[in-house]
Coordinates of N, CA and C in Angstrom, one line a residue:
X1 N 12.8 -4.0 33.2 CA 12.1 -5.1 32.6 C 13.1 -6.2 32.2
X2 N 12.8 -7.4 32.5 CA 13.7 -8.5 32.2 C 13.8 -8.8 30.7
X3 N 14.8 -9.4 30.3 CA 15.0 -9.7 28.9 C 13.9 -10.6 28.4
X4 N 13.5 -11.6 29.2 CA 12.4 -12.5 28.8 C 11.1 -11.8 28.6
X5 N 10.8 -10.9 29.5 CA 9.6 -10.1 29.4 C 9.6 -9.2 28.2
X6 N 10.7 -8.6 28.0 CA 10.9 -7.7 26.8 C 10.7 -8.4 25.5
X7 N 11.3 -9.6 25.4 CA 11.1 -10.4 24.2 C 9.7 -10.9 24.0
X8 N 9.0 -11.3 25.1 CA 7.6 -11.7 25.1 C 6.7 -10.5 24.6
X9 N 7.0 -9.3 25.1 CA 6.3 -8.1 24.7 C 6.5 -7.8 23.2
X10 N 7.7 -8.0 22.7 CA 8.0 -7.8 21.3 C 7.3 -8.8 20.4
X11 N 7.3 -10.0 20.8 CA 6.6 -11.1 20.1 C 5.1 -10.8 20.0
X12 N 4.5 -10.4 21.1 CA 3.1 -10.0 21.2 C 2.8 -8.8 20.3
X13 N 3.7 -7.8 20.2 CA 3.5 -6.7 19.4 C 3.6 -7.1 17.9
X14 N 4.5 -7.9 17.5 CA 4.6 -8.4 16.1 C 3.3 -9.2 15.8
X15 N 2.9 -10.1 16.7 CA 1.6 -10.9 16.5 C 0.4 -10.0 16.2
X16 N 0.3 -8.9 17.0 CA -0.9 -8.1 16.9 C -0.9 -7.3 15.6
X17 N 0.3 -6.9 15.1 CA 0.4 -6.3 13.8 C 0.1 -7.2 12.7
X18 N 0.6 -8.4 12.8 CA 0.4 -9.4 11.8 C -1.1 -9.8 11.7
X19 N -1.8 -9.9 12.8 CA -3.2 -10.3 12.8 C -4.1 -9.3 12.1
X20 N -3.7 -8.0 12.2 CA -4.4 -6.9 11.5 C -4.0 -6.7 10.1
X21 N -2.8 -7.1 9.7 CA -2.3 -6.8 8.4 C -2.9 -7.5 7.2
X22 N -3.0 -6.8 6.1 CA -3.4 -7.5 4.9 C -2.2 -7.9 4.1
X23 N -1.1 -7.2 4.3 CA 0.2 -7.5 3.6 C 1.4 -7.2 4.5
X24 N 2.4 -7.9 4.4 CA 3.7 -7.6 5.1 C 4.8 -7.6 4.0
X25 N 5.4 -6.5 3.8 CA 6.5 -6.3 2.9 C 7.8 -6.5 3.6
X26 N 8.7 -7.4 3.2 CA 9.9 -7.6 3.8 C 11.0 -6.8 3.2
X27 N 11.7 -6.0 4.0 CA 12.8 -5.1 3.4 C 14.1 -5.3 4.2
X28 N 15.1 -5.0 3.5 CA 16.4 -4.9 4.1 C 16.7 -3.4 4.4
X29 N 17.0 -3.1 5.6 CA 17.1 -1.6 6.0 C 18.6 -1.2 6.1
X30 N 19.5 -2.1 5.7 CA 20.9 -1.8 5.9 C 21.3 -0.4 5.3
X31 N 21.9 0.4 6.0 CA 22.4 1.7 5.5 C 21.5 2.8 5.9
X32 N 20.2 2.5 6.3 CA 19.3 3.6 6.7 C 19.6 4.2 8.0
X33 N 19.5 5.5 8.1 CA 19.6 6.2 9.4 C 18.3 6.1 10.1
X34 N 18.3 6.4 11.4 CA 17.1 6.4 12.2 C 16.1 7.4 11.7
X35 N 16.6 8.5 11.2 CA 15.7 9.6 10.6 C 15.0 9.1 9.4
X36 N 15.8 8.3 8.5 CA 15.2 7.8 7.3 C 14.1 6.7 7.6
X37 N 14.4 5.9 8.6 CA 13.4 4.9 9.0 C 12.2 5.5 9.6
X38 N 12.4 6.6 10.4 CA 11.2 7.3 11.0 C 10.4 8.0 9.9
X39 N 11.1 8.5 8.9 CA 10.4 9.1 7.7 C 9.5 8.1 7.0
X40 N 10.1 6.9 6.7 CA 9.4 5.9 6.1 C 8.2 5.4 6.9
X41 N 8.4 5.3 8.2 CA 7.3 4.8 9.1 C 6.2 5.9 9.1
X42 N 6.5 7.1 9.1 CA 5.5 8.2 9.0 C 4.7 8.1 7.7
X43 N 5.4 7.9 6.6 CA 4.8 7.8 5.3 C 3.8 6.6 5.3
X44 N 4.2 5.5 5.8 CA 3.3 4.3 5.9 C 2.1 4.5 6.8
X45 N 2.3 5.2 7.9 CA 1.2 5.5 8.8 C 0.2 6.4 8.2
X46 N 0.6 7.3 7.3 CA -0.4 8.1 6.6 C -1.4 7.3 5.8
X47 N -0.9 6.1 5.2 CA -1.7 5.3 4.4 C -2.3 4.1 5.2
X48 N -2.2 4.1 6.5 CA -2.8 3.0 7.3 C -1.9 1.8 7.3
X49 N -0.6 2.1 7.5 CA 0.4 1.0 7.6 C 1.4 1.2 8.8
X50 N 2.4 0.5 8.8 CA 3.4 0.7 9.8 C 4.7 0.0 9.3
X51 N 5.9 0.4 9.9 CA 7.2 -0.1 9.6 C 7.8 -0.5 10.8
X52 N 8.3 -1.8 10.9 CA 8.8 -2.3 12.2 C 10.2 -3.0 11.9
X53 N 11.2 -2.6 12.6 CA 12.5 -3.3 12.6 C 12.4 -4.3 13.7
X54 N 12.7 -5.6 13.3 CA 12.5 -6.7 14.3 C 13.7 -7.6 14.3
X55 N 13.8 -8.3 15.3 CA 14.8 -9.4 15.4 C 14.2 -10.6 14.7
X56 N 15.0 -11.2 13.8 CA 14.5 -12.3 13.0 C 14.0 -13.5 13.9
X57 N 14.7 -13.8 15.0 CA 14.2 -14.9 15.8 C 12.9 -14.6 16.4
X58 N 12.7 -13.4 16.9 CA 11.4 -13.0 17.5 C 10.3 -13.0 16.4
X59 N 10.6 -12.6 15.2 CA 9.6 -12.6 14.2 C 9.2 -14.0 13.8
X60 N 10.2 -14.9 13.7 CA 9.9 -16.3 13.4 C 9.0 -16.9 14.4
X61 N 9.2 -16.6 15.7 CA 8.3 -17.1 16.7 C 6.9 -16.5 16.6
X62 N 6.8 -15.2 16.3 CA 5.5 -14.5 16.3 C 4.7 -15.0 15.1
X63 N 5.3 -15.3 14.0 CA 4.5 -15.7 12.8 C 4.2 -17.2 12.7
X64 N 4.8 -18.0 13.6 CA 4.5 -19.4 13.6 C 3.0 -19.7 13.8
X65 N 2.5 -20.5 12.8 CA 1.1 -20.9 12.9 C 0.1 -19.9 12.3
X66 N 0.7 -18.8 11.7 CA -0.2 -17.8 11.1 C -0.1 -17.8 9.6
X67 N -0.9 -17.1 8.9 CA -0.8 -17.0 7.4 C 0.5 -16.4 7.0
X68 N 1.2 -15.7 7.9 CA 2.4 -15.1 7.5 C 3.7 -15.9 7.8
X69 N 3.5 -17.2 8.1 CA 4.6 -18.1 8.4 C 5.7 -18.1 7.3
X70 N 5.2 -17.9 6.1 CA 6.2 -17.9 5.0 C 7.3 -16.8 5.1
X71 N 7.1 -15.8 5.9 CA 8.1 -14.8 6.1 C 9.4 -15.4 6.6
X72 N 9.3 -16.5 7.4 CA 10.4 -17.1 8.0 C 11.5 -17.5 7.0
X73 N 11.1 -17.8 5.8 CA 12.0 -18.2 4.7 C 12.9 -17.0 4.3
X74 N 12.5 -15.8 4.4 CA 13.2 -14.6 4.0 C 13.9 -13.9 5.1
X75 N 13.8 -14.5 6.4 CA 14.4 -13.8 7.5 C 15.9 -14.0 7.7
X76 N 16.7 -13.4 6.9 CA 18.1 -13.4 7.1 C 18.7 -12.0 7.0
X77 N 19.6 -11.7 7.8 CA 20.2 -10.3 7.7 C 19.3 -9.3 8.4
X78 N 19.7 -8.0 8.3 CA 18.9 -6.9 8.9 C 17.6 -6.7 8.2
X79 N 16.5 -7.2 8.8 CA 15.2 -7.2 8.1 C 14.2 -6.3 8.9
X80 N 13.4 -5.6 8.1 CA 12.3 -4.8 8.7 C 11.0 -5.2 7.9
X81 N 9.9 -5.0 8.6 CA 8.6 -5.4 7.9 C 7.7 -4.1 7.8
X82 N 7.2 -4.0 6.6 CA 6.2 -2.9 6.4 C 4.8 -3.5 6.3
X83 N 4.0 -3.1 7.2 CA 2.6 -3.7 7.3 C 1.6 -2.8 6.6
X84 N 0.7 -3.4 5.9 CA -0.5 -2.7 5.3 C -1.7 -3.2 5.9
X85 N -2.4 -2.3 6.7 CA -3.6 -2.7 7.4 C -4.9 -2.4 6.6
X86 N -4.9 -1.3 5.7 CA -6.1 -0.9 5.0 C -6.0 -1.4 3.5
X87 N -4.8 -1.2 2.9 CA -4.6 -1.4 1.5 C -3.4 -2.2 1.3
X88 N -3.5 -3.4 0.6 CA -2.3 -4.2 0.4 C -1.2 -3.6 -0.6
X89 N -1.7 -2.6 -1.4 CA -0.8 -2.0 -2.4 C 0.1 -0.8 -1.8
X90 N -0.5 0.0 -1.0 CA 0.2 1.2 -0.6 C 1.5 1.0 0.2
X91 N 1.6 0.0 1.1 CA 2.9 -0.2 1.7 C 4.0 -0.6 0.7
X92 N 3.7 -1.5 -0.3 CA 4.7 -1.8 -1.3 C 5.1 -0.6 -2.1
X93 N 4.1 0.2 -2.4 CA 4.3 1.4 -3.2 C 5.2 2.4 -2.4
X94 N 4.9 2.6 -1.2 CA 5.7 3.5 -0.3 C 7.1 3.1 -0.1
X95 N 7.3 1.8 0.1 CA 8.6 1.2 0.4 C 9.4 1.3 -0.9
X96 N 8.8 0.9 -2.0 CA 9.5 1.0 -3.3 C 10.0 2.4 -3.6
X97 N 9.1 3.3 -3.5 CA 9.4 4.7 -3.7 C 10.6 5.2 -2.8
X98 N 10.5 4.9 -1.5 CA 11.5 5.3 -0.6 C 12.8 4.7 -0.9
X99 N 12.9 3.4 -1.2 CA 14.2 2.8 -1.5 C 14.8 3.4 -2.8
X100 N 13.9 3.7 -3.8 CA 14.4 4.3 -5.0 C 15.0 5.6 -4.8
X101 N 14.4 6.5 -3.9 CA 14.9 7.8 -3.7 C 16.1 7.8 -2.8
X102 N 16.2 6.8 -1.8 CA 17.3 6.7 -0.9 C 18.5 6.0 -1.5
X103 N 18.2 5.2 -2.5 CA 19.3 4.5 -3.2 C 20.0 3.6 -2.3
X104 N 19.3 3.0 -1.3 CA 19.9 2.0 -0.4 C 18.8 1.2 0.1
X105 N 19.1 0.0 0.6 CA 18.1 -0.9 1.1 C 17.5 -1.7 -0.1
X106 N 16.7 -2.7 0.2 CA 16.0 -3.4 -0.9 C 14.8 -4.1 -0.4
X107 N 13.9 -4.4 -1.4 CA 12.7 -5.2 -1.1 C 13.1 -6.6 -1.3
X108 N 12.8 -7.4 -0.3 CA 13.2 -8.8 -0.3 C 12.0 -9.7 -0.8
X109 N 10.8 -9.2 -0.4 CA 9.6 -10.0 -0.8 C 8.4 -9.5 0.0
X110 N 7.4 -10.2 0.0 CA 6.2 -9.9 0.7 C 5.3 -11.1 1.0
X111 N 4.4 -11.0 1.9 CA 3.4 -12.1 2.1 C 2.1 -11.4 2.0
X112 N 1.3 -11.9 1.0 CA 0.0 -11.4 0.7 C -1.0 -12.6 0.7
X113 N -2.0 -12.5 1.5 CA -3.0 -13.6 1.6 C -2.3 -15.0 1.9
X114 N -1.3 -15.0 2.7 CA -0.6 -16.2 3.0 C 0.4 -16.7 2.0
X115 N 0.5 -16.0 0.9 CA 1.4 -16.4 -0.2 C 2.7 -15.6 -0.2
X116 N 3.8 -16.2 -0.3 CA 5.1 -15.6 -0.3 C 5.3 -15.0 -1.7
X117 N 5.6 -13.7 -1.8 CA 5.9 -13.1 -3.1 C 7.4 -12.8 -3.2
X118 N 7.9 -13.0 -4.4 CA 9.4 -12.7 -4.6 C 9.5 -11.1 -4.6
X119 N 10.8 -10.7 -4.7 CA 11.1 -9.3 -4.8 C 10.4 -8.7 -6.0
X120 N 10.5 -9.4 -7.2 CA 9.9 -8.9 -8.4 C 8.4 -8.8 -8.3
X121 N 7.8 -9.8 -7.7 CA 6.3 -9.8 -7.6 C 5.9 -8.7 -6.7
X122 N 6.7 -8.4 -5.6 CA 6.4 -7.3 -4.7 C 6.5 -6.0 -5.4
X123 N 7.5 -5.8 -6.3 CA 7.6 -4.6 -7.1 C 6.5 -4.4 -8.0
X124 N 6.0 -5.5 -8.6 CA 4.9 -5.5 -9.5 C 3.6 -5.1 -8.7
X125 N 3.5 -5.6 -7.5 CA 2.4 -5.2 -6.6 C 2.4 -3.7 -6.3
X126 N 3.6 -3.1 -6.2 CA 3.8 -1.7 -5.9 C 3.4 -0.9 -7.2
X127 N 3.4 -1.5 -8.4 CA 3.0 -0.7 -9.6 C 1.5 -0.7 -9.8
X128 N 0.8 -1.5 -9.0 CA -0.7 -1.6 -9.2 C -1.3 -0.3 -8.7
X129 N -2.4 0.1 -9.2 CA -3.0 1.3 -8.6 C -3.6 1.1 -7.2
X130 N -3.6 2.1 -6.4 CA -4.1 2.0 -5.0 C -5.6 1.8 -5.0
X131 N -6.2 1.5 -3.9 CA -7.6 1.3 -3.7 C -8.4 2.5 -4.2
X132 N -7.9 3.7 -3.8 CA -8.6 5.0 -4.1 C -8.6 5.2 -5.6
X133 N -7.4 4.9 -6.3 CA -7.3 5.1 -7.7 C -8.3 4.1 -8.5
X134 N -8.4 2.9 -8.0 CA -9.3 1.9 -8.6 C -10.7 2.4 -8.4
X135 N -11.1 2.9 -7.2 CA -12.4 3.4 -7.0 C -12.7 4.5 -8.0
X136 N -11.8 5.5 -8.1 CA -12.0 6.6 -9.0 C -12.2 6.1 -10.5
X137 N -11.3 5.2 -10.9 CA -11.5 4.6 -12.3 C -12.8 4.0 -12.5
X138 N -13.2 3.2 -11.5 CA -14.5 2.5 -11.5 C -15.7 3.5 -11.6
X139 N -15.6 4.5 -10.8 CA -16.7 5.5 -10.8 C -16.7 6.3 -12.1
X140 N -15.5 6.5 -12.6 CA -15.4 7.2 -13.9 C -16.1 6.3 -15.0
X141 N -15.8 5.0 -15.0 CA -16.4 4.1 -15.9 C -17.9 4.0 -15.8
X142 N -18.4 4.0 -14.6 CA -19.8 4.0 -14.4 C -20.5 5.3 -14.8
X143 N -19.8 6.4 -14.5 CA -20.3 7.7 -14.8 C -20.2 8.1 -16.3
X144 N -19.3 7.5 -17.0 CA -19.1 7.8 -18.4 C -20.3 7.6 -19.3
X145 N -21.0 6.5 -19.3 CA -22.2 6.4 -20.2 C -23.3 7.4 -19.8
X146 N -23.5 7.7 -18.6 CA -24.4 8.7 -18.2 C -24.0 10.1 -18.7
X147 N -22.8 10.4 -18.6 CA -22.3 11.7 -19.1 C -22.5 11.8 -20.6
X148 N -22.2 10.7 -21.3 CA -22.4 10.7 -22.7 C -23.9 10.9 -23.1
X149 N -24.8 10.3 -22.4 CA -26.3 10.5 -22.6 C -26.7 11.9 -22.4
X150 N -26.2 12.5 -21.3 CA -26.5 13.9 -21.0 C -26.0 14.8 -22.1
X151 N -24.7 14.5 -22.6 CA -24.2 15.3 -23.6 C -25.0 15.2 -24.9
X152 N -25.5 14.0 -25.2 CA -26.3 13.8 -26.4 C -27.7 14.6 -26.3
X153 N -28.3 14.4 -25.1 CA -29.6 15.1 -24.9 C -29.4 16.6 -25.0
X154 N -28.4 17.1 -24.3 CA -28.1 18.5 -24.4 C -27.8 19.0 -25.8
X155 N -27.1 18.2 -26.6 CA -26.8 18.6 -28.0 C -28.1 18.6 -28.8
X156 N -29.0 17.7 -28.6 CA -30.3 17.7 -29.3 C -31.1 18.9 -28.9
X157 N -31.2 19.1 -27.6 CA -31.9 20.3 -27.1 C -31.4 21.6 -27.6
X158 N -30.1 21.7 -27.7 CA -29.5 22.9 -28.2 C -29.8 23.1 -29.7
X159 N -29.7 22.0 -30.4 CA -30.0 22.1 -31.9 C -31.5 22.5 -32.1
X160 N -32.4 21.9 -31.3 CA -33.8 22.2 -31.4 C -34.0 23.7 -31.0
X161 N -33.4 24.2 -30.0 CA -33.5 25.6 -29.6 C -33.0 26.5 -30.7
X162 N -31.9 26.2 -31.3 CA -31.4 27.0 -32.4 C -32.3 27.0 -33.7
X163 N -32.9 25.8 -33.9 CA -33.8 25.7 -35.1 C -35.1 26.5 -34.8
X164 N -35.6 26.5 -33.6 CA -36.8 27.3 -33.3 C -36.5 28.8 -33.3
X165 N -35.3 29.1 -32.9 CA -34.8 30.5 -32.9 C -34.7 31.0 -34.4
X166 N -34.2 30.1 -35.2 CA -34.0 30.5 -36.7 C -35.4 30.6 -37.3
X167 N -36.3 29.8 -37.0 CA -37.7 29.9 -37.6 C -38.3 31.2 -37.1
X168 N -38.2 31.5 -35.8 CA -38.7 32.7 -35.3 C -38.1 33.9 -36.0
X169 N -36.8 33.9 -36.1 CA -36.1 35.1 -36.8 C -36.6 35.2 -38.2
X170 N -36.8 34.1 -38.9 CA -37.2 34.1 -40.3 C -38.6 34.6 -40.5
X171 N -39.5 34.3 -39.5 CA -40.9 34.8 -39.6 C -41.0 36.2 -39.2
X172 N -40.1 36.7 -38.3 CA -40.1 38.1 -37.9 C -39.6 39.0 -39.0
X173 N -38.8 38.5 -39.9 CA -38.2 39.3 -41.0 C -39.1 39.5 -42.2

């Protein structure tokens, strides 16, 4: 495969991932081994994401004219992108956790809904609960009043049953 064809294929691959992504987390992967990058990629794929080491020039070409064009500002040095296709929080969460345990690399920023986030904003995004956690909390909140009503009704019924049983025992004696 010629170099031009290879570059064109890489640009198309980056474009296809960007079109599907809800978020792109920009990371510096300096110091990571291939095994570590593969481990991070597998972790992200479990949560519906992907991790891609790219050439900065090819990425700049691929994002031109898209909502992710702001990535170009952060494209210096050895950069990799973590994409989130299903949930915008889980890639940031996975990358942050991975970098903290590996003690190398860093989060440079992210692009979410066309807005460029700083490293601190991206770390704050990583601290948000995931979509599943939010659904569980929401269902718990919806279910809580119903559970309280059931508990009250059961308490009244139990008290009534004990009172009837006491009256019965008193009349039997």
